[in-house]
Tab-separated table of C-alpha atoms and ligand atoms in Angstrom:
chain	number	residue	atom	x	y	z
A	1	MET	CA	-20.263	21.649	8.323
A	2	GLY	CA	-21.258	23.105	4.948
A	3	GLN	CA	-19.513	21.987	1.783
A	4	LEU	CA	-16.079	23.615	1.458
A	5	SER	CA	-14.681	24.255	-2.008
A	6	TYR	CA	-11.101	23.279	-2.868
A	7	ASN	CA	-11.349	23.843	-6.633
A	8	LEU	CA	-10.413	20.251	-7.506
A	9	ASP	CA	-12.867	19.827	-10.383
A	10	GLY	CA	-11.647	17.124	-12.780
A	11	LYS	CA	-8.274	16.699	-11.003
A	12	ILE	CA	-6.885	13.177	-10.838
A	13	PHE	CA	-5.703	11.747	-7.513
A	14	VAL	CA	-4.403	8.365	-6.397
A	15	VAL	CA	-5.287	7.579	-2.769
A	16	THR	CA	-3.539	4.533	-1.295
A	17	GLY	CA	-5.170	2.408	1.396
A	18	ALA	CA	-8.615	3.790	0.657
A	19	SER	CA	-10.870	0.779	1.206
A	20	ARG	CA	-11.687	1.960	4.736
A	21	GLY	CA	-10.798	4.453	7.458
A	22	ILE	CA	-8.984	7.699	6.725
A	23	GLY	CA	-8.160	6.838	3.101
A	24	PHE	CA	-11.823	6.075	2.366
A	25	GLU	CA	-12.878	9.457	3.780
A	26	ILE	CA	-10.170	11.273	1.792
A	27	ALA	CA	-11.358	9.540	-1.391
A	28	GLU	CA	-14.986	10.439	-0.620
A	29	GLN	CA	-14.137	14.091	0.025
A	30	LEU	CA	-12.082	14.307	-3.184
A	31	LEU	CA	-15.009	12.795	-5.135
A	32	GLN	CA	-17.374	15.313	-3.574
A	33	GLN	CA	-15.105	18.037	-5.005
A	34	ASN	CA	-15.619	16.441	-8.454
A	35	ALA	CA	-12.088	15.102	-8.565
A	36	ARG	CA	-11.342	11.796	-10.306
A	37	VAL	CA	-10.008	9.287	-7.822
A	38	VAL	CA	-8.078	6.032	-8.008
A	39	ILE	CA	-8.234	3.991	-4.825
A	40	CYS	CA	-6.066	1.037	-3.934
A	41	ALA	CA	-5.747	-1.551	-1.172
A	42	ARG	CA	-4.563	-5.161	-1.094
A	43	LYS	CA	-7.899	-6.938	-0.722
A	44	VAL	CA	-10.315	-6.976	-3.657
A	45	GLU	CA	-13.398	-7.502	-1.418
A	46	GLY	CA	-12.570	-4.397	0.603
A	47	LEU	CA	-12.113	-2.352	-2.561
A	48	GLU	CA	-15.399	-3.594	-4.027
A	49	ALA	CA	-17.291	-2.747	-0.848
A	50	ALA	CA	-15.662	0.698	-0.737
A	51	SER	CA	-16.416	1.360	-4.419
A	52	ALA	CA	-20.079	0.535	-3.782
A	53	ARG	CA	-20.223	3.053	-0.911
A	54	LEU	CA	-18.226	5.864	-2.537
A	55	THR	CA	-20.095	8.445	-4.596
A	56	GLY	CA	-17.712	7.913	-7.484
A	57	GLY	CA	-19.473	6.624	-10.592
A	58	LYS	CA	-17.245	7.115	-13.608
A	59	ASN	CA	-14.887	9.307	-11.578
A	60	LEU	CA	-13.730	6.337	-9.504
A	61	LEU	CA	-11.293	3.543	-10.306
A	62	ALA	CA	-10.182	0.800	-7.897
A	63	VAL	CA	-6.916	-1.057	-8.465
A	64	PRO	CA	-5.890	-3.854	-6.081
A	65	THR	CA	-2.314	-3.029	-5.098
A	66	HIS	CA	0.238	-3.937	-2.448
A	67	ILE	CA	2.184	-0.690	-2.296
A	68	ALA	CA	5.443	-2.394	-1.292
A	69	HIS	CA	5.465	-4.440	-4.525
A	70	VAL	CA	7.116	-2.376	-7.227
A	71	GLU	CA	5.405	-4.037	-10.205
A	72	GLU	CA	1.961	-3.553	-8.581
A	73	VAL	CA	2.716	0.119	-7.958
A	74	ASP	CA	3.776	0.513	-11.588
A	75	ARG	CA	0.473	-1.069	-12.641
A	76	LEU	CA	-1.511	1.232	-10.314
A	77	PHE	CA	-0.097	4.321	-12.026
A	78	ALA	CA	-0.287	2.795	-15.525
A	79	GLU	CA	-4.009	2.097	-14.999
A	80	THR	CA	-4.504	5.613	-13.650
A	81	LEU	CA	-2.973	7.095	-16.803
A	82	ASN	CA	-4.865	4.689	-19.096
A	83	THR	CA	-8.215	5.458	-17.485
A	84	PHE	CA	-8.002	9.156	-16.682
A	85	GLY	CA	-5.116	10.336	-18.877
A	86	GLY	CA	-3.045	12.106	-16.231
A	87	LEU	CA	-2.164	12.618	-12.583
A	88	ASP	CA	-2.517	15.718	-10.395
A	89	GLY	CA	-1.770	14.295	-6.988
A	90	LEU	CA	-1.003	11.367	-4.733
A	91	VAL	CA	-2.200	10.766	-1.192
A	92	ASN	CA	0.071	8.247	0.529
A	93	ASN	CA	-2.317	7.002	3.172
A	94	VAL	CA	-1.354	3.339	3.663
A	95	GLY	CA	-0.163	2.499	7.149
A	96	MET	CA	-0.045	-0.640	9.259
A	97	ASN	CA	1.513	-1.893	12.469
A	98	LEU	CA	2.346	-5.223	14.041
A	99	MET	CA	2.546	-4.833	17.800
A	100	THR	CA	6.041	-5.635	19.065
A	101	SER	CA	8.851	-4.130	21.047
A	102	VAL	CA	11.891	-3.276	18.923
A	103	VAL	CA	14.359	-5.319	20.964
A	104	ASP	CA	12.324	-8.496	20.625
A	105	ALA	CA	11.228	-7.924	17.049
A	106	ASP	CA	11.777	-10.616	14.503
A	107	PRO	CA	13.698	-9.085	11.552
A	108	GLY	CA	10.892	-10.286	9.266
A	109	VAL	CA	8.385	-8.217	11.257
A	110	TRP	CA	10.706	-5.203	11.059
A	111	SER	CA	10.831	-5.588	7.257
A	112	LYS	CA	7.067	-5.953	6.920
A	113	ILE	CA	6.376	-2.761	8.854
A	114	ILE	CA	9.101	-0.755	7.119
A	115	ASP	CA	8.099	-2.092	3.682
A	116	SER	CA	4.394	-1.302	3.938
A	117	ASN	CA	4.760	2.069	5.640
A	118	LEU	CA	7.982	3.554	4.275
A	119	THR	CA	9.157	1.648	1.205
A	120	GLY	CA	5.628	1.602	-0.234
A	121	THR	CA	5.343	5.356	0.298
A	122	PHE	CA	8.675	5.822	-1.483
A	123	LEU	CA	7.609	3.603	-4.410
A	124	CYS	CA	4.337	5.505	-4.911
A	125	ALA	CA	5.883	8.957	-4.453
A	126	ARG	CA	8.709	8.079	-6.832
A	127	LYS	CA	6.300	7.020	-9.551
A	128	ALA	CA	3.972	9.992	-9.011
A	129	GLY	CA	6.917	12.424	-8.988
A	130	GLN	CA	8.227	11.022	-12.267
A	131	ILE	CA	4.803	11.427	-13.910
A	132	MET	CA	3.914	14.869	-12.517
A	133	ARG	CA	7.275	16.587	-13.053
A	134	ASP	CA	6.714	16.491	-16.814
A	135	LYS	CA	3.803	18.900	-16.539
A	136	LYS	CA	5.424	20.957	-13.760
A	137	LYS	CA	2.518	20.754	-11.347
A	138	GLY	CA	1.423	18.337	-8.662
A	139	LYS	CA	0.761	17.465	-5.050
A	140	ILE	CA	1.980	14.671	-2.803
A	141	VAL	CA	0.494	14.298	0.683
A	142	SER	CA	1.522	11.526	3.071
A	143	ILE	CA	-0.189	10.477	6.277
A	144	SER	CA	2.370	10.227	9.070
A	145	SER	CA	1.504	9.923	12.775
A	146	ILE	CA	2.353	11.477	16.110
A	147	ALA	CA	4.191	8.161	16.585
A	148	ALA	CA	6.917	9.664	14.358
A	149	ARG	CA	7.781	12.068	17.195
A	150	ARG	CA	6.813	10.269	20.381
A	151	SER	CA	7.724	6.630	21.083
A	152	ALA	CA	4.852	4.455	22.198
A	153	PRO	CA	4.907	0.870	23.484
A	154	ALA	CA	4.597	-1.747	20.704
A	155	MET	CA	4.605	0.957	18.032
A	156	GLY	CA	8.356	1.538	17.802
A	157	ILE	CA	9.052	0.208	14.311
A	158	TYR	CA	5.927	1.946	13.024
A	159	GLY	CA	7.207	5.191	14.584
A	160	VAL	CA	10.589	4.758	12.894
A	161	ALA	CA	8.845	4.227	9.539
A	162	LYS	CA	6.644	7.304	10.055
A	163	ALA	CA	9.682	9.405	11.023
A	164	GLY	CA	11.164	8.201	7.724
A	165	ILE	CA	8.062	9.433	5.903
A	166	GLU	CA	8.488	12.891	7.431
A	167	MET	CA	12.119	13.050	6.255
A	168	LEU	CA	11.111	11.667	2.860
A	169	THR	CA	8.587	14.522	2.691
A	170	LYS	CA	11.368	17.099	3.148
A	171	VAL	CA	13.699	15.393	0.665
A	172	LEU	CA	11.020	15.085	-2.024
A	173	ALA	CA	9.905	18.671	-1.388
A	174	GLN	CA	13.457	19.810	-2.229
A	175	GLU	CA	13.817	17.545	-5.243
A	176	LEU	CA	10.423	18.365	-6.722
A	177	ALA	CA	10.212	22.105	-5.954
A	178	PRO	CA	11.795	23.005	-9.334
A	179	PHE	CA	8.877	21.166	-10.941
A	180	ASN	CA	6.225	23.031	-8.941
A	181	ILE	CA	5.234	19.902	-7.036
A	182	GLN	CA	4.402	20.450	-3.361
A	183	VAL	CA	5.093	17.600	-0.934
A	184	ASN	CA	3.616	17.681	2.563
A	185	ALA	CA	2.513	15.342	5.340
A	186	ILE	CA	-0.098	15.185	8.071
A	187	ALA	CA	0.570	13.643	11.462
A	188	PRO	CA	-2.664	12.704	13.248
A	189	CYS	CA	-3.171	11.688	16.836
A	190	MET	CA	-5.503	8.736	17.407
A	191	VAL	CA	-8.253	8.557	14.798
A	192	GLN	CA	-11.270	6.307	15.302
A	193	THR	CA	-10.729	3.620	12.642
A	194	LYS	CA	-10.221	-0.132	12.525
A	195	PHE	CA	-6.457	0.421	12.815
A	196	SER	CA	-6.710	1.913	16.307
A	197	GLU	CA	-9.812	0.017	17.484
A	198	PRO	CA	-7.929	-2.087	20.076
A	199	PHE	CA	-7.138	1.208	21.869
A	200	TRP	CA	-10.320	3.273	21.587
A	201	SER	CA	-12.712	0.357	22.087
A	202	ASN	CA	-11.293	-0.064	25.590
A	203	LYS	CA	-13.117	2.599	27.631
A	204	GLU	CA	-10.373	3.059	30.188
A	205	LEU	CA	-7.699	3.482	27.507
A	206	HIS	CA	-9.993	5.723	25.461
A	207	ASP	CA	-10.589	8.065	28.410
A	208	GLN	CA	-6.889	8.111	29.244
A	209	ILE	CA	-5.972	9.157	25.701
A	210	VAL	CA	-8.729	11.763	25.485
A	211	LYS	CA	-7.335	13.399	28.652
A	212	THR	CA	-4.125	14.187	26.673
A	213	ILE	CA	-6.063	15.987	23.910
A	214	PRO	CA	-7.083	19.575	24.736
A	215	LEU	CA	-10.004	19.474	22.281
A	216	GLY	CA	-11.388	16.642	24.379
A	217	ARG	CA	-12.003	13.884	21.829
A	218	LEU	CA	-10.282	11.517	19.429
A	219	ALA	CA	-10.045	12.487	15.765
A	220	LYS	CA	-12.499	11.247	13.149
A	221	PRO	CA	-11.433	10.449	9.558
A	222	ILE	CA	-13.021	13.709	8.341
A	223	ASP	CA	-10.680	15.675	10.673
A	224	ILE	CA	-7.778	14.305	8.619
A	225	ALA	CA	-9.512	14.464	5.226
A	226	HIS	CA	-10.055	18.243	5.353
A	227	PRO	CA	-6.389	19.256	5.870
A	228	THR	CA	-5.456	16.629	3.258
A	229	LEU	CA	-7.712	18.362	0.734
A	230	PHE	CA	-6.068	21.675	1.636
A	231	PHE	CA	-2.662	20.164	0.791
A	232	CYS	CA	-4.154	18.748	-2.442
A	233	SER	CA	-5.466	22.165	-3.478
A	234	GLU	CA	-3.950	25.355	-4.851
A	235	ALA	CA	-4.621	26.996	-1.471
A	236	SER	CA	-1.348	25.364	-0.329
A	237	ASP	CA	0.753	26.171	-3.420
A	238	PHE	CA	3.451	27.981	-1.365
A	239	ILE	CA	3.735	25.309	1.342
A	240	THR	CA	6.099	22.390	0.857
A	241	GLY	CA	8.199	20.032	2.980
A	242	GLN	CA	5.937	20.434	6.000
A	243	THR	CA	4.264	18.011	8.377
A	244	LEU	CA	1.075	19.361	9.918
A	245	LEU	CA	0.170	17.937	13.323
A	246	VAL	CA	-3.557	17.251	13.485
A	247	ASP	CA	-3.771	16.239	17.113
A	248	GLY	CA	-6.484	18.272	18.803
A	249	GLY	CA	-3.781	20.382	20.460
A	250	ALA	CA	-1.989	17.479	22.192
A	251	SER	CA	1.475	18.630	21.102
A	252	ALA	CA	0.781	22.180	22.315
A	253	VAL	CA	0.581	21.081	25.940
B	301	NAP	N1	-6.140	5.430	13.045
B	301	NAP	C1	-5.244	6.092	13.749
B	301	NAP	O1	-5.338	6.229	14.983
B	301	NAP	C2	-4.065	6.728	13.057
B	301	NAP	C3	-3.309	7.680	13.778
B	301	NAP	C4	-2.213	8.269	13.160
B	301	NAP	C5	-1.897	7.946	11.854
B	301	NAP	N2	-2.649	7.027	11.176
B	301	NAP	C6	-2.279	6.696	9.815
B	301	NAP	O2	-3.373	6.983	8.953
B	301	NAP	C7	-3.332	6.135	7.803
B	301	NAP	C8	-4.672	5.450	7.616
B	301	NAP	O3	-4.943	4.685	8.790
B	301	NAP	P1	-6.377	4.069	9.104
B	301	NAP	O4	-6.547	4.220	10.562
B	301	NAP	O5	-7.398	4.590	8.189
B	301	NAP	O6	-6.048	2.513	8.782
B	301	NAP	P2	-7.005	1.296	8.427
B	301	NAP	O7	-8.397	1.558	8.867
B	301	NAP	O8	-6.309	0.090	8.930
B	301	NAP	O9	-6.971	1.278	6.815
B	301	NAP	C9	-5.771	0.969	6.154
B	301	NAP	C10	-6.008	0.902	4.652
B	301	NAP	O10	-4.754	0.611	4.016
B	301	NAP	C11	-4.857	-0.593	3.232
B	301	NAP	N3	-3.533	-1.219	3.263
B	301	NAP	C12	-2.838	-1.674	4.334
B	301	NAP	N4	-1.631	-2.133	3.964
B	301	NAP	C13	-1.562	-1.945	2.614
B	301	NAP	C14	-0.558	-2.204	1.644
B	301	NAP	N5	0.629	-2.739	1.965
B	301	NAP	N6	-0.801	-1.885	0.353
B	301	NAP	C15	-1.999	-1.329	-0.005
B	301	NAP	N7	-2.970	-1.060	0.875
B	301	NAP	C16	-2.756	-1.361	2.161
B	301	NAP	C17	-6.000	-1.371	3.906
B	301	NAP	O11	-6.646	-2.286	3.024
B	301	NAP	P3	-6.093	-3.796	2.816
B	301	NAP	O12	-5.978	-4.403	4.182
B	301	NAP	O13	-7.097	-4.463	1.924
B	301	NAP	O14	-4.767	-3.658	2.132
B	301	NAP	C18	-6.954	-0.212	4.236
B	301	NAP	O15	-7.637	0.203	3.080
B	301	NAP	C19	-2.166	5.183	8.051
B	301	NAP	O16	-1.008	5.663	7.416
B	301	NAP	C20	-1.974	5.227	9.550
B	301	NAP	O17	-0.660	4.894	9.913
B	301	NAP	C21	-3.734	6.406	11.745
């Protein structure tokens, strides 16, 4: 595919969970549009390796952050403002799961999944909304999942958290519309990353899942990065409160 232009020259974005997978690809695509990008993840080694691979140079900043820890989130945005002097958008990409049924789940496991997926998204969106409403312009994009709409074994709590993200998207869209901040989400089907490797690395499971996708393959990180850039750009200025399914047509069947 040739290089698409989203007119993001010089814009400043925070991308959470960008040391690998979908977040890494979103950060790379933003950098290729000459945006300035702040990436975060919990592990310093992962961030260093990602920074070395990203084509960022002085347009890239990496800040180790656990997004469910309020003081670390505050520091992430403070360092963004100190380094780049502003904020134009946030991509809430962090997501994690611990395989368990809901009935047998330890309450501590419930909290971990809800904290990292939903509370962390709230903490980042809250901070970004507070910063961007002052200049009456901004974008917030969150990565949900088809698991928000369809229950799947061992992914129940994750699905509940992602459903929360979709509602949070609508609520924030309402609250931030007067400030010209658009808030949207993307719900992918299975994307080939480390997160979903236990599923797609098993050939039988892989083939079973692919059969449910009319376009006949799993998604790649770039399939999610492109619609994310659309939601980060002025091309989507009149769209807010929406979740776009990026599922190769699976939900159309
Ligand atoms: N892959 C799929 O099939 C699929 C399908 C639908 C939706 N999604 C969603 O897409 C998003 C990206 O998934 P992915 O497949 O790219 O995942 P991934 O490969 O596991 O990458 C997750 C990233 O998030 C970081 N991270 C995890 N927990 C964090 C926390 N509490 N605070 C800060 N950073 C954290 C990880 O780095 P550290 O470990 O160093 O923190 C890593 O950089 C997630 O929201 C996921 O739910 C994925």
